[in-house]
CSV table of C-alpha atoms in Angstrom, one decimal:
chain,number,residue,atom,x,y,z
H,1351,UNK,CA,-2.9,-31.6,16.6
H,1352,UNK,CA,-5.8,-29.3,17.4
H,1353,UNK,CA,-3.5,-26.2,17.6
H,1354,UNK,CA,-2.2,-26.5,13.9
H,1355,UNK,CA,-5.8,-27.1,12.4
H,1356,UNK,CA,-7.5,-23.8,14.5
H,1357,UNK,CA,-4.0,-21.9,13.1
H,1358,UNK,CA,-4.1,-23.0,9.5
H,1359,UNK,CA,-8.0,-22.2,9.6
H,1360,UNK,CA,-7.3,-18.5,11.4
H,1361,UNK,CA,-5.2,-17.7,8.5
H,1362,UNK,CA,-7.1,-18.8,5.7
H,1363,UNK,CA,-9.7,-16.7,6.8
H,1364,UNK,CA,-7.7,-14.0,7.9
H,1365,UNK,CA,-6.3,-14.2,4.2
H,1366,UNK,CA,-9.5,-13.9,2.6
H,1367,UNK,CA,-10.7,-11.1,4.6
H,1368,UNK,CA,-7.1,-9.1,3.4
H,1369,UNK,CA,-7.6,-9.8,0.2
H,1370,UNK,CA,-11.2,-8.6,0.2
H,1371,UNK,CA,-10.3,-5.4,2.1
H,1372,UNK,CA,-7.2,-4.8,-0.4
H,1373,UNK,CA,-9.4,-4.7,-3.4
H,1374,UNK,CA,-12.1,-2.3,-2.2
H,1375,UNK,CA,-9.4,0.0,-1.4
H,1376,UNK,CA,-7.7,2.2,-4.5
H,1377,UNK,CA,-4.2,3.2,-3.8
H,1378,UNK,CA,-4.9,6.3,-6.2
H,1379,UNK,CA,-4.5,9.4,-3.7
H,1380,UNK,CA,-1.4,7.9,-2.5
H,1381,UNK,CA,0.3,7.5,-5.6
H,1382,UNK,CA,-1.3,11.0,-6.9
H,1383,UNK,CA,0.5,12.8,-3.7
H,1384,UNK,CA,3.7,10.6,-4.5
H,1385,UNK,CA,3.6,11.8,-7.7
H,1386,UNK,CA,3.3,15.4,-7.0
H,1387,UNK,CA,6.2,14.5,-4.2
H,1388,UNK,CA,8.7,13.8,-7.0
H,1389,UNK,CA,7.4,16.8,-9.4
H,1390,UNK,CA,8.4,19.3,-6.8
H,1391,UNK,CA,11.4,17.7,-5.6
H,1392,UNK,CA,12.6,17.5,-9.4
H,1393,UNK,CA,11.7,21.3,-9.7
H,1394,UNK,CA,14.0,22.1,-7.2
H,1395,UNK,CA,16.7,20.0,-8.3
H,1396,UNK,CA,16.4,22.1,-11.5
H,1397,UNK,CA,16.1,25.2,-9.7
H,1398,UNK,CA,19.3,25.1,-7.9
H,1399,UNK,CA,21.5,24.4,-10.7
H,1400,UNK,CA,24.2,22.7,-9.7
């Protein structure tokens, strides 16, 4: 009974500490480069002209 307690109270706190560390971190520069990923790739879609 002591091993489902210590687990359930691991991941509570484990789940608060990702949610915490999720929030302070911005996905921006990620999405900008995937951004610019798709740009390029749909200029040389166009480019090739098929």
């Amino acid at each position: 009974m002591l091993i489902p307690l210590v687990a359930a109270i691991g991941a509570g706190l484990w789940g608060s500490w990702a949610g915490r560390t999720r929030r302070a971190r911005s996905d921006g520069p990620e999405l900008d480069g995937y951004a610019r990923f798709r740009e390029a790739m749909e200029r040389e879609k166009s480019s090739t002209g098929s």
